[in-house]
Structure formats: C-alpha cells, structure tokens
Tab-separated table of C-alpha atoms in Angstrom:
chain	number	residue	atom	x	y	z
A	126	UNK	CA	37.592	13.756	-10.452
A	127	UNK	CA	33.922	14.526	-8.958
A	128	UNK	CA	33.392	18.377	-9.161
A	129	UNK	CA	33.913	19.421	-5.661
A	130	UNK	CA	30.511	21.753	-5.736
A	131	UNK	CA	28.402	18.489	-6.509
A	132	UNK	CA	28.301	17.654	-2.956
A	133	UNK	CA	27.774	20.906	-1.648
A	134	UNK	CA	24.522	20.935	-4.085
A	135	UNK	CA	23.300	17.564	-3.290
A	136	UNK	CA	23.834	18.263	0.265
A	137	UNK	CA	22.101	21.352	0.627
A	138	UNK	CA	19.392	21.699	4.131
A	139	UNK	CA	17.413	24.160	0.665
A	140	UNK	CA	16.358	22.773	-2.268
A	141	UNK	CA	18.355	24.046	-5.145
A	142	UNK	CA	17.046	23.928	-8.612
A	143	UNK	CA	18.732	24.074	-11.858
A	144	UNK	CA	17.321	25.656	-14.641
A	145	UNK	CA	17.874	26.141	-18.259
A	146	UNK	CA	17.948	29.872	-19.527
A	147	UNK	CA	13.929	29.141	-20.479
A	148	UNK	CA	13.572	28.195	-17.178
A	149	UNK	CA	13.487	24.455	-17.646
A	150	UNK	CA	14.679	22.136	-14.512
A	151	UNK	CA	17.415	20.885	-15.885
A	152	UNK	CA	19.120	19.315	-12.044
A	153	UNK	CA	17.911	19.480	-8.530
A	154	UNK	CA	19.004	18.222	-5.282
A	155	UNK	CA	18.145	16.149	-2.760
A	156	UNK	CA	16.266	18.260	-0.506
A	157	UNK	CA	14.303	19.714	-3.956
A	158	UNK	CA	12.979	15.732	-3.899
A	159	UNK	CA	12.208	15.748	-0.186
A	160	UNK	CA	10.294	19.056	-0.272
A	161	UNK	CA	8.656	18.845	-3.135
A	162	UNK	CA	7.639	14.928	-3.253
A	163	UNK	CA	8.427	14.842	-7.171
A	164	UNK	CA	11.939	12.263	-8.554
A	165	UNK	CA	14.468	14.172	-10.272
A	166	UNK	CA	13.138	12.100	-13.697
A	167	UNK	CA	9.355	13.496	-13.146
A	168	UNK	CA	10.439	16.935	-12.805
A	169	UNK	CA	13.783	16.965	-14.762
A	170	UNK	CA	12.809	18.922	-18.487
A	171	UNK	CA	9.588	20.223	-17.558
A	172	UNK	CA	9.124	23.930	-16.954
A	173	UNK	CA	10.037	25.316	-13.203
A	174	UNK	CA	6.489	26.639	-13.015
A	175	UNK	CA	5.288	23.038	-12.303
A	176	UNK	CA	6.136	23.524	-9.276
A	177	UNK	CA	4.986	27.124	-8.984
A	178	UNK	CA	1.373	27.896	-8.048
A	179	UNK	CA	-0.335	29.368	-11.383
A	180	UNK	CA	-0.968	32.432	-9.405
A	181	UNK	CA	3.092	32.764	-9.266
A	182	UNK	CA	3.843	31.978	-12.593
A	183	UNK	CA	4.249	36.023	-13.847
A	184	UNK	CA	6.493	36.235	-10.645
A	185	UNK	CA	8.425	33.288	-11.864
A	186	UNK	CA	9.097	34.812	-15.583
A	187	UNK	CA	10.040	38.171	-13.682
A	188	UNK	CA	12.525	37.132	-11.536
A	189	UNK	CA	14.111	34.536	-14.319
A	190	UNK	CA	14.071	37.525	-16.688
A	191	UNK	CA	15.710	40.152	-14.158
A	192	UNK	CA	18.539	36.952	-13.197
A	193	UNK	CA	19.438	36.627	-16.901
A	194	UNK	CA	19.193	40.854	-17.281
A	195	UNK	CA	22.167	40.314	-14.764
A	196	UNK	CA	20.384	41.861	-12.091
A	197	UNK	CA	20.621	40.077	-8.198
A	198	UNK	CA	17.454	38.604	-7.258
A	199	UNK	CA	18.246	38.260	-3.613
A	200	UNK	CA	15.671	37.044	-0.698
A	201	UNK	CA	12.464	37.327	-2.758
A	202	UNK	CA	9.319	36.264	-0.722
A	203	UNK	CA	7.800	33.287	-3.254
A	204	UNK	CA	5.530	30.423	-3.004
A	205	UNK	CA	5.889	26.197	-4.368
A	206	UNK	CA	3.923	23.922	-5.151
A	207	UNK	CA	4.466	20.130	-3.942
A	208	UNK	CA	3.446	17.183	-5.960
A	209	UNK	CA	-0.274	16.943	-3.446
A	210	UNK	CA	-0.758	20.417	-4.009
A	211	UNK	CA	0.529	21.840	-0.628
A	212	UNK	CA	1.736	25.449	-0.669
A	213	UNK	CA	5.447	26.311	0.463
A	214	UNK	CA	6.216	29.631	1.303
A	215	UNK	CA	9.894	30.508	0.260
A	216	UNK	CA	12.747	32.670	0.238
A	217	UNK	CA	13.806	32.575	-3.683
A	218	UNK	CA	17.712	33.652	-4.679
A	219	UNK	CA	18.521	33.107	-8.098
A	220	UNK	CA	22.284	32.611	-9.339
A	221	UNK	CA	23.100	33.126	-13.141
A	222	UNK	CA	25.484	30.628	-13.765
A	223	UNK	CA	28.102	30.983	-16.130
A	224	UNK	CA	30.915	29.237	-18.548
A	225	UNK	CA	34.586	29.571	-18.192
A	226	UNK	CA	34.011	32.190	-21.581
A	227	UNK	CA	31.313	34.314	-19.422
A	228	UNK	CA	28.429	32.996	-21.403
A	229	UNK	CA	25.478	32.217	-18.967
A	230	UNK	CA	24.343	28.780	-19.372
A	231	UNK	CA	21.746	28.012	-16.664
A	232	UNK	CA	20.173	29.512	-13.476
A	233	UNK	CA	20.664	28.074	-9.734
A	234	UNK	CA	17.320	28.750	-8.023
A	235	UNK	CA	17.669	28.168	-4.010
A	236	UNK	CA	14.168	28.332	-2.249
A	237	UNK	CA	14.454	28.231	1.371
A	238	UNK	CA	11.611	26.984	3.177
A	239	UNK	CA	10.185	29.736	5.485
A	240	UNK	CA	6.931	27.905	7.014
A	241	UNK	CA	8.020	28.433	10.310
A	242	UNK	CA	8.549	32.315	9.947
A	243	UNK	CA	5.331	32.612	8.364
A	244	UNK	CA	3.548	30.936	10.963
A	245	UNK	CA	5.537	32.650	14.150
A	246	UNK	CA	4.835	36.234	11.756
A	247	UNK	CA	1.073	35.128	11.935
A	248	UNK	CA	0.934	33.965	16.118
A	249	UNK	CA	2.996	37.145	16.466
A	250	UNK	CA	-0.230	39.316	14.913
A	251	UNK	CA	-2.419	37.174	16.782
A	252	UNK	CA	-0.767	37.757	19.990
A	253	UNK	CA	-0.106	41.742	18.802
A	254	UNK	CA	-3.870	41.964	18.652
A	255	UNK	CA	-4.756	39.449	21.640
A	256	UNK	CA	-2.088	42.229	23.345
A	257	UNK	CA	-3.663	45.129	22.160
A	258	UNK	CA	-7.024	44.525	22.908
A	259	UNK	CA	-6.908	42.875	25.998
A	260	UNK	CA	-9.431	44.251	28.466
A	261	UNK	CA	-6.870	44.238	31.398
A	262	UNK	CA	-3.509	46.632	31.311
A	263	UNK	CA	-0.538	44.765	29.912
A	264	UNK	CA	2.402	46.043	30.086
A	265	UNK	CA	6.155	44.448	28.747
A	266	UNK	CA	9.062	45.319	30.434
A	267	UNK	CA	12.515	44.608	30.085
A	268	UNK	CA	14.558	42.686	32.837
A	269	UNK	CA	15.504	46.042	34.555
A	270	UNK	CA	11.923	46.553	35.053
A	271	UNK	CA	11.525	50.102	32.355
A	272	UNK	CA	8.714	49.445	29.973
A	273	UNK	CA	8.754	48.716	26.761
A	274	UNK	CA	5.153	48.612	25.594
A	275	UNK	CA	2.323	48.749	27.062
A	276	UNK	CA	-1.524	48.196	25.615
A	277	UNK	CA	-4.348	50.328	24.950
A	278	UNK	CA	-6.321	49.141	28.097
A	279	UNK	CA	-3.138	50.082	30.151
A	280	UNK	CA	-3.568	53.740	28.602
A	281	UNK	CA	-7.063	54.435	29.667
A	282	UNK	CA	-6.249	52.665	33.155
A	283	UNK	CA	-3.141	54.693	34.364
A	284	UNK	CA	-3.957	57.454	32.241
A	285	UNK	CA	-0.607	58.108	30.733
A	286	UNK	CA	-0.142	57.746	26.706
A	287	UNK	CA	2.754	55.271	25.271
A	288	UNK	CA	4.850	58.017	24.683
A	289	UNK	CA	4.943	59.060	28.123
A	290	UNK	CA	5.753	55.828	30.139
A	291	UNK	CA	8.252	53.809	27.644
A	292	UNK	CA	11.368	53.515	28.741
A	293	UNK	CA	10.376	54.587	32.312
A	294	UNK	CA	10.574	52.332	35.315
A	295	UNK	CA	7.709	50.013	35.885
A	296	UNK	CA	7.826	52.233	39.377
A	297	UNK	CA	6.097	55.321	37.229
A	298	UNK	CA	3.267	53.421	38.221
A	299	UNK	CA	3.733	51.630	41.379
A	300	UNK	CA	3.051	53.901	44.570
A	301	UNK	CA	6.116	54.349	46.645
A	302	UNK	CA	5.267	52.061	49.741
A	303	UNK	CA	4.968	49.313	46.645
A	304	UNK	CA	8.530	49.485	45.285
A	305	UNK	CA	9.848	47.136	47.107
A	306	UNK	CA	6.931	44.580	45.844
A	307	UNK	CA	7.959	45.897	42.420
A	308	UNK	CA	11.451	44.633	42.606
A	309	UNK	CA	10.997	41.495	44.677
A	310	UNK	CA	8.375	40.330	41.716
A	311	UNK	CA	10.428	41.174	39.061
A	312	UNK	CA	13.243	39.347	41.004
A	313	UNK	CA	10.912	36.138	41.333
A	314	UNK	CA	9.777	36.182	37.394
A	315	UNK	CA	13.763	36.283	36.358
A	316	UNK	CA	14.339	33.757	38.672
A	317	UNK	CA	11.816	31.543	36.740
A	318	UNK	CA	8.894	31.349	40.001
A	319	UNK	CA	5.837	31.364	38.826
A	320	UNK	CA	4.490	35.195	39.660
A	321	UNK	CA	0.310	34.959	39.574
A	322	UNK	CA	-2.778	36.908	40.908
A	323	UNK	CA	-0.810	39.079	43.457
A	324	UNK	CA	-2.215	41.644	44.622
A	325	UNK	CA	-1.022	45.182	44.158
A	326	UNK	CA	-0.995	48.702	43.779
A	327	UNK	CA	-1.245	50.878	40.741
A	328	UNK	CA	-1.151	54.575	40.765
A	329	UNK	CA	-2.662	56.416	37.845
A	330	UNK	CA	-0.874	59.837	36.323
A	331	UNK	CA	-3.522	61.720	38.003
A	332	UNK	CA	-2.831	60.137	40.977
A	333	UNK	CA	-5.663	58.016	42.231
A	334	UNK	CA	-4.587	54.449	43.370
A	335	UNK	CA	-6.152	51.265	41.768
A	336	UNK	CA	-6.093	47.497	43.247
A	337	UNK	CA	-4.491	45.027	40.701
A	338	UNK	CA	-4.185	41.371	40.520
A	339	UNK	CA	-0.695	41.182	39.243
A	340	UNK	CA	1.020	37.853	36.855
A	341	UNK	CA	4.164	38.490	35.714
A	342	UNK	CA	5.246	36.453	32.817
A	343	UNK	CA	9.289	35.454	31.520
A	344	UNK	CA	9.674	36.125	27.972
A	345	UNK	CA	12.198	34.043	25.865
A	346	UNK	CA	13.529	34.082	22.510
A	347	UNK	CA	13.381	30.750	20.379
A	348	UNK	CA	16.851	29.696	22.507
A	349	UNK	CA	15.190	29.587	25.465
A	350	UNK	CA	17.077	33.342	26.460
A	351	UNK	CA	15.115	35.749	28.709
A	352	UNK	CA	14.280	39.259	27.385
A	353	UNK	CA	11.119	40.140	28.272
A	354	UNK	CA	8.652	40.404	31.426
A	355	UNK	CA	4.909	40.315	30.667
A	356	UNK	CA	3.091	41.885	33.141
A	357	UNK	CA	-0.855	42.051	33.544
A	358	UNK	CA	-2.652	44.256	36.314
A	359	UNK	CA	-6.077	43.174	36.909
A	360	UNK	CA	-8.482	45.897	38.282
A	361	UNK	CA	-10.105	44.795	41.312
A	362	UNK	CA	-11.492	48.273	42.616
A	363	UNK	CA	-14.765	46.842	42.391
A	364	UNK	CA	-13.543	43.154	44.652
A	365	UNK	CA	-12.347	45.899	47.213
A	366	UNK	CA	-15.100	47.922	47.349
A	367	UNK	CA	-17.491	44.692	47.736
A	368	UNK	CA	-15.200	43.330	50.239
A	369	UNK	CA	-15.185	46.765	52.254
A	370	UNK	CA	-19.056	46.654	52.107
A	371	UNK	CA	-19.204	43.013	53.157
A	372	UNK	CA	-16.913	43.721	55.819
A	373	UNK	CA	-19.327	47.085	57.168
A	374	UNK	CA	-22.533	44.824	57.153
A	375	UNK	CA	-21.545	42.728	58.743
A	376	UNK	CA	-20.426	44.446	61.617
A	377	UNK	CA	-23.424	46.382	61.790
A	378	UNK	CA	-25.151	43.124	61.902
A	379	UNK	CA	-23.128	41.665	64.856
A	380	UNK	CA	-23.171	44.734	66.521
A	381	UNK	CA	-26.954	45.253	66.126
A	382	UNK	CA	-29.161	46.238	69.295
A	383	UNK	CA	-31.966	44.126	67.972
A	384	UNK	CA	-32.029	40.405	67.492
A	385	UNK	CA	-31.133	39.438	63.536
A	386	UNK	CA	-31.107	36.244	62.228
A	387	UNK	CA	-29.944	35.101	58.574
A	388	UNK	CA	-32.282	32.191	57.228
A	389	UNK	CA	-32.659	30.744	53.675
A	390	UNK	CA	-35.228	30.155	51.520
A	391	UNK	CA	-36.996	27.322	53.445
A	392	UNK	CA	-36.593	29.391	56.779
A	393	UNK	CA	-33.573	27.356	57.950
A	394	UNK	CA	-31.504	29.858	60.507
A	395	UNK	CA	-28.001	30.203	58.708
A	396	UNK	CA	-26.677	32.839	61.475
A	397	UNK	CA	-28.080	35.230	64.291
C-alpha cells in the first residue's frame, strides 16, 4: 500500500524538498519542479545549495545545522535560485525527519513562495512615503469617520500634531456649518460614488478656516472588504483669494464713471 503522506507531498501548492542529513536533495515534489524549472533527476543527489544563491549558502548550513541540533527552524525569511537564475524569496521551515527507532534520517525543507508579500511590503513603502510626503494634507480615516493617520503636510496645515487628532472625528477639523458635508461625503465614499475635487472647509487648531478641494478615496483589503477612507484636502486659499480679486475688478470696472475698454494685443476691443 502507497504511503498515505506521498500524496500529500507530491501535492503540495510549496515546494517541499528532501534532504539527506548533509543536506543533499534526496526527493522533491511537484511544485519544487514547477518553481524551480530543474527535473527531479537534475537536482536529485546534488547539494540543496544549487538551488540557493551563493550569497545564502552560510544561511543554508545554519539552518540545516540548527534542524539536526533539534532546534525548530520555523518561518525563516530565505531566498532560491531557479534553473535561469531568477531569485525567489521564501518562507523556509525545516522538519527533521525521523525513523520508527528516533534516529533522524533526512530533513523536509518547505519554501513557500512569498513574491507577492515582498512586492505588496515594497508598494506599501512606496505608498508610505508617496503618503508621507505628499504636498497636500492626507488624512485616513476609518468608516466612522475618526482618523487614523494623517501625513506630515496635514500637520503643518491644521496645525495639530498626530498625537493630537488620531482617533478623533474627522469633524476636529471640519467647521460646524460643514458637518453635515462631512457625513454626507463619507456616506457617498462607503457607498462606492466616486467623491472628487469638492470643495470644503477646513478649520485649523488655531482656528483660522482654509478652502480645500476634497477626494475621498474607499480603501479595501485584498478581498475586496472596505476599511479605510483616504481623504485629501487641497488648499485653495490662494484660488479664493484670486477669485475674490477677480470678482472686485471687475466690478469696479463695470461700475467705472469713465469709459474702459479691454483690447488685446493687436488693439482688438475684447469688452468695454
């Protein structure tokens, strides 16, 4: 009869390794083959750091020396090697196999593939520092609207350190005549609408009021689940202030005593 752990080896989503106690591949699976790109008969005798980078190789002797030492080598953070030279970042547990006497015979080496975790670790920095260093206030909030973070341009805007505003209401910051805006955006974001270059109200601790351009973003975990609002405030003080200055000259040119007339460069009349 088949040993009933054969197909749970071969089978395996990881590739699994088996190893003499020199560290010779002695079996692997199926998935082994697939990452790696080597047959079990080109890899099968030869030493486990052929598939280790050289630069890995002490780490490999460590961790088989600390497996047959008895000790658990549990989730260690390793790299492989596949037959055209690309670099796998794994997860390495090592399993000291034994007889029915309790003499170890051989080593079971599982190296889960953790490419994805590496690259969403690295866009997560990236987007940590994109965040951080964003020249307009950002501020996350959860979907009750209290903040959970907030950026370093949202500090010297509003004037209030980190400390200070986490796990307050997004309303710390939103005059009172704006509250309602507050919670029918917040509303609209969970909702799924698409929440972009609103305008608002800030208010800063020492109470002046700034003019924001607000987006709101939904964030989701990698199921698609909502737990997060992004939100950024644009300043626009200086839009307003233009606008307001627009807005007085040209009513003191309509409501001029003398004749005016607007031309352009080729003395074409534009308006009078």
């Amino acid at each position: 009869m088949a040993n009933p752990y054969e197909r749970v080896f071969m089978d395996s989503i990881d590739p699994i390794l088996i190893e003499d106690l020199d560290g010779n591949v002695l079996d692997m699976n199926k998935q082994a083959e697939r990452t790696y790109g080597w047959a079990p008969n080109e890899l099968i005798g030869n030493p486990i750091k052929t598939i280790v980078p050289s630069e890995r190789h002490a780490q490999a002797d460590e961790l088989l020396a600390r497996c047959k030492s008895g000790d658990e080598v549990r989730n260690i953070e390793g790299l492989r090697q596949t037959r055209n030279g690309r670099i796998v970042p794994v997860l390495l547990t090592l399993s000291l196999l034994k007889d029915d006497s309790g003499k170890p015979f051989s080593i079971a080496t599982i190296a889960k593939d953790i490419s994805a975790q590496k690259e969403a670790e690295a866009e997560l920095k990236r987007l940590s520092k994109v965040f951080m260093d964003s020249v307009d206030p950002i501020l996350i909030e959860d979907l009750d609207g209290n903040i959970l973070d907030m950026n370093k341009q949202a500090e010297r805007t509003y004037g209030w350190v980190r400390s200070e505003l986490i796990g307050n209401p997004i309303k710390t910051i939103v005059p009172s005549e704006r509250h309602s805006q507050a919670d029918e955006l917040l509303a609209r974001c969970k909702s799924g609408d698409e929440v972009r270059n609103v305008e608002g109200l800030r208010e800063t601790k020492d109470g002046r009021i700034v003019p924001v351009l607000l987006t709101l973003s939904l964030l989701k975990d990698d199921s698609g689940k909502p737990f997060s609002i992004a939100t950024i405030a644009k300043d626009i003080s200086a839009q307003k202030e233009a606008e307001a200055e627009l807005k007085r000259l040209s009513k003191v040119f309509m409501d001029s005593v003398d004749p005016i007339l607007i031309e352009d460069l080729d003395g074409n009349i534009l308006d009078m």
